[in-house]
Amino acid sequence: MAAYIFVLSVGLIAGMVSGIIGTGSSIMLLPVLVYNFGPKQAVPIMAVAAAMANLSRVLAWWRVVDWRAFLAYAIPGVPAAALGARTLLELPPHFIDISLGLFFIAMIPFRHWIRKRNFSVRLWQLALAGAVIGYLTGIVLSTGPLSVPVFTAYGLSKGAFLSTEAASSLLLYVSKVLTFRELGAMPLSVFLQGLLVGASLMAGTFLGKVFVMKMSEANFQRLLDLLLLASGLSLLWAALG
């Protein structure tokens, strides 16, 4: 019971963070889930919870979704995410921990490199990014640090960015959940755990909407870097400890 209370508390905070900056829920929650349930069970749980978190962001900002950007990103991203999920299930648990940890840490310099070059993304490039990031989402689960600069480079910001990125990611995570279910990695108990964790993320997301207009860009970048570093190190610690 204590483990569930802790996971749900972190989920509430993670939902608030993702509601403010558009990513971060998986980065914060995944190490906690790995510690309590192991990587093979944690990843399907987080997939269900992440789908619910993205749904809540869509509902919170429904009126400003950019549907062209959503379709361009999601149409190639959905089958790519399913392929990535199939790849993930073939990997050993320790390899998953190490890969996730290194991926999170590597995202810190990579996303700053992207920002400094001030890239501008067109619709066809958004579709290409959807295929690549979709596949990575199937494997490493949290690719917010990659999708965030892609959607902002397309010209979206604040509510339009939060809702469009969330709507696109929602379909990717649904694809991943269905793939897990098809391959026997999503028993009912794991699905129910995902729903429970997802409920805490949804509650946090709606709380986070209150703060979304108040956070400065500098604080947004610092918070995201801190989340990536802390989660990456904790996953590496779990794998090597």
Coordinates of C-alpha atoms in Angstrom, one line a residue:
M1 CA 0.0 0.0 0.0
A2 CA 2.8 2.4 0.9
A3 CA 4.4 1.8 -2.6
Y4 CA 1.1 2.7 -4.3
I5 CA 0.7 5.9 -2.2
F6 CA 4.2 6.9 -3.2
V7 CA 3.7 6.1 -6.9
L8 CA 0.4 8.0 -7.0
S9 CA 1.9 11.0 -5.2
V10 CA 4.8 11.2 -7.7
G11 CA 2.2 10.7 -10.5
L12 CA 0.2 13.8 -9.3
I13 CA 3.4 15.9 -9.3
A14 CA 4.5 14.5 -12.6
G15 CA 1.1 15.3 -14.1
M16 CA 1.4 18.9 -12.9
V17 CA 4.9 19.2 -14.5
S18 CA 3.8 17.7 -17.8
G19 CA 0.7 20.0 -17.8
I20 CA 3.1 23.0 -17.5
I21 CA 5.9 22.1 -19.9
G22 CA 4.3 19.5 -22.2
T23 CA 6.6 16.6 -21.1
G24 CA 8.1 15.1 -18.0
S25 CA 5.5 12.7 -16.6
S26 CA 7.2 9.6 -18.0
I27 CA 10.7 11.0 -17.1
M28 CA 9.6 11.4 -13.5
L29 CA 7.5 8.3 -13.0
L30 CA 9.3 5.6 -14.9
P31 CA 12.2 5.3 -12.5
V32 CA 9.7 5.0 -9.6
L33 CA 7.7 2.3 -11.5
V34 CA 10.9 0.4 -12.4
Y35 CA 11.9 0.4 -8.7
N36 CA 8.6 -0.8 -7.5
F37 CA 7.5 -3.2 -10.3
G38 CA 10.6 -3.9 -12.5
P39 CA 11.2 -2.7 -16.0
K40 CA 9.2 -5.3 -17.9
Q41 CA 6.0 -4.4 -15.9
A42 CA 6.8 -0.7 -15.5
V43 CA 6.9 0.1 -19.2
P44 CA 3.4 -1.2 -20.0
I45 CA 2.0 0.5 -16.9
M46 CA 3.6 3.8 -17.9
A47 CA 2.3 3.4 -21.5
V48 CA -1.3 3.3 -20.2
A49 CA -0.7 6.1 -17.8
A50 CA 1.0 8.2 -20.4
A51 CA -1.9 7.8 -22.8
M52 CA -4.3 9.1 -20.0
A53 CA -1.9 12.0 -19.3
N54 CA -1.9 13.0 -22.9
L55 CA -5.7 12.7 -23.1
S56 CA -6.1 15.1 -20.2
R57 CA -3.9 17.7 -21.9
V58 CA -6.0 17.4 -25.1
L59 CA -9.2 17.9 -23.0
A60 CA -7.7 20.9 -21.2
W61 CA -6.7 22.6 -24.5
W62 CA -9.2 21.1 -27.0
R63 CA -10.1 24.3 -28.8
V64 CA -6.6 25.1 -29.9
V65 CA -5.5 21.7 -31.4
D66 CA -3.7 22.1 -34.8
W67 CA -5.3 19.2 -36.5
R68 CA -3.1 19.3 -39.7
A69 CA 0.0 19.0 -37.5
F70 CA -1.6 16.3 -35.5
L71 CA -2.4 14.2 -38.6
A72 CA 1.0 14.7 -40.2
Y73 CA 2.8 13.5 -37.1
A74 CA 0.5 10.8 -35.9
I75 CA -0.3 8.9 -39.2
P76 CA 3.3 7.7 -39.6
G77 CA 4.0 7.7 -35.9
V78 CA 1.3 5.1 -34.9
P79 CA 2.7 2.1 -36.9
A80 CA 6.2 3.1 -36.0
A81 CA 5.3 3.1 -32.3
A82 CA 3.9 -0.4 -32.6
L83 CA 7.1 -1.6 -34.3
G84 CA 9.1 0.0 -31.5
A85 CA 7.0 -1.8 -28.9
R86 CA 7.7 -5.1 -30.5
T87 CA 11.4 -4.4 -30.5
L88 CA 11.3 -3.4 -26.8
L89 CA 9.8 -6.7 -25.7
E90 CA 12.7 -8.6 -27.2
L91 CA 15.2 -6.7 -25.1
P92 CA 16.5 -7.9 -21.7
P93 CA 15.4 -5.9 -18.6
H94 CA 18.9 -4.6 -17.7
F95 CA 19.4 -3.4 -21.2
I96 CA 16.1 -1.5 -21.0
D97 CA 17.2 0.3 -17.8
I98 CA 20.6 1.2 -19.2
S99 CA 19.2 2.3 -22.6
L100 CA 16.5 4.5 -20.9
G101 CA 19.0 6.1 -18.5
L102 CA 21.5 6.9 -21.3
F103 CA 18.8 8.2 -23.6
F104 CA 17.4 10.6 -20.9
I105 CA 20.9 12.0 -20.2
A106 CA 21.9 12.2 -23.9
M107 CA 18.7 14.3 -24.5
I108 CA 20.1 17.2 -22.4
P109 CA 22.9 18.3 -24.8
F110 CA 21.0 17.2 -27.9
R111 CA 17.9 19.3 -27.2
H112 CA 20.0 22.3 -26.5
W113 CA 21.9 21.7 -29.8
I114 CA 18.5 21.7 -31.6
R115 CA 17.3 24.9 -29.9
K116 CA 20.5 26.9 -30.7
R117 CA 20.1 26.2 -34.4
N118 CA 16.6 27.6 -34.4
F119 CA 15.3 25.0 -36.8
S120 CA 12.0 25.6 -38.7
V121 CA 9.9 22.5 -39.4
R122 CA 7.5 22.1 -42.3
L123 CA 4.5 19.7 -42.5
W124 CA 6.4 17.0 -44.4
Q125 CA 9.3 17.2 -41.9
L126 CA 6.8 16.9 -39.1
A127 CA 5.6 13.6 -40.6
L128 CA 9.1 12.3 -40.9
A129 CA 9.8 13.2 -37.3
G130 CA 6.6 11.4 -36.3
A131 CA 7.9 8.1 -37.9
V132 CA 11.3 8.4 -36.2
I133 CA 10.1 9.6 -32.8
G134 CA 7.2 7.1 -32.9
Y135 CA 9.6 4.2 -33.2
L136 CA 11.7 5.6 -30.4
T137 CA 8.5 6.0 -28.3
G138 CA 7.8 2.4 -28.7
I139 CA 11.3 1.5 -27.4
V140 CA 12.2 4.1 -24.8
L141 CA 8.7 5.4 -23.8
S142 CA 9.5 9.0 -23.1
T143 CA 10.5 11.0 -26.1
G144 CA 9.0 14.4 -25.0
P145 CA 12.4 16.0 -25.1
L146 CA 12.5 15.2 -28.9
S147 CA 8.9 15.9 -29.8
V148 CA 8.8 19.2 -27.9
P149 CA 11.4 21.0 -30.1
V150 CA 9.8 19.5 -33.2
F151 CA 6.3 20.9 -32.5
T152 CA 7.7 24.3 -31.3
A153 CA 9.9 24.5 -34.5
Y154 CA 6.6 24.0 -36.5
G155 CA 5.5 27.2 -34.9
L156 CA 3.2 26.0 -32.1
S157 CA 3.3 27.5 -28.6
K158 CA 1.5 27.4 -25.2
G159 CA -2.0 25.8 -25.4
A160 CA -1.7 25.0 -29.2
F161 CA 1.6 23.2 -28.6
L162 CA 0.5 21.4 -25.5
S163 CA -2.8 20.1 -27.1
T164 CA -1.4 19.2 -30.5
E165 CA 1.7 17.4 -29.1
A166 CA -0.5 15.6 -26.6
A167 CA -3.1 14.5 -29.2
S168 CA -0.3 13.1 -31.4
S169 CA 1.4 11.3 -28.5
L170 CA -1.9 9.9 -27.3
L171 CA -2.3 7.9 -30.5
L172 CA 1.3 6.7 -30.3
Y173 CA 0.8 5.4 -26.8
V174 CA -2.5 3.8 -27.7
S175 CA -0.7 2.0 -30.5
K176 CA 1.9 0.9 -28.0
V177 CA -0.7 -0.3 -25.4
L178 CA -2.5 -2.3 -28.1
T179 CA 0.7 -3.9 -29.2
F180 CA 1.6 -4.9 -25.6
R181 CA -1.9 -6.4 -25.3
E182 CA -1.6 -8.3 -28.5
L183 CA 1.8 -9.8 -27.5
G184 CA 0.7 -10.8 -24.0
A185 CA 2.6 -8.1 -22.1
M186 CA -0.5 -6.3 -20.9
P187 CA -2.5 -8.6 -18.6
L188 CA -5.6 -7.1 -16.9
S189 CA -3.7 -6.4 -13.6
V190 CA -1.0 -4.3 -15.4
F191 CA -3.7 -2.5 -17.3
L192 CA -5.6 -1.6 -14.1
Q193 CA -2.3 -0.4 -12.5
G194 CA -1.8 1.8 -15.5
L195 CA -5.3 3.2 -15.1
L196 CA -4.7 4.0 -11.5
V197 CA -1.4 5.7 -12.1
G198 CA -2.9 7.5 -15.1
A199 CA -5.7 8.9 -13.0
S200 CA -3.1 10.6 -10.8
L201 CA -1.4 12.0 -13.9
M202 CA -4.7 13.4 -15.2
A203 CA -5.5 15.1 -11.9
G204 CA -2.0 16.7 -11.9
T205 CA -2.3 17.8 -15.5
F206 CA -5.4 19.9 -14.8
L207 CA -3.7 21.4 -11.8
G208 CA -0.7 22.3 -14.0
K209 CA -2.9 24.3 -16.4
V210 CA -3.2 27.0 -13.8
F211 CA 0.6 27.6 -13.9
V212 CA 1.2 27.1 -17.7
M213 CA 1.1 30.9 -18.5
K214 CA 3.3 31.8 -15.5
M215 CA 6.6 29.8 -16.0
S216 CA 9.4 31.6 -17.8
E217 CA 11.2 30.0 -20.7
A218 CA 14.5 29.8 -18.7
N219 CA 12.8 28.0 -15.8
F220 CA 11.1 25.6 -18.3
Q221 CA 14.5 24.7 -19.7
R222 CA 16.1 24.2 -16.3
L223 CA 13.3 22.1 -15.0
L224 CA 13.4 19.8 -18.0
D225 CA 17.2 19.4 -17.8
L226 CA 16.9 18.5 -14.1
L227 CA 14.2 15.9 -14.8
L228 CA 16.2 14.3 -17.5
L229 CA 19.4 14.1 -15.4
A230 CA 17.7 12.8 -12.3
S231 CA 15.7 10.2 -14.0
G232 CA 18.6 9.0 -16.2
L233 CA 20.9 8.6 -13.3
S234 CA 18.3 6.8 -11.2
L235 CA 17.6 4.3 -14.0
L236 CA 21.4 3.7 -14.4
W237 CA 21.7 3.2 -10.7
A238 CA 18.9 0.6 -10.8
A239 CA 20.5 -1.2 -13.6
L240 CA 24.0 -1.3 -12.3
G241 CA 23.2 -1.5 -8.6

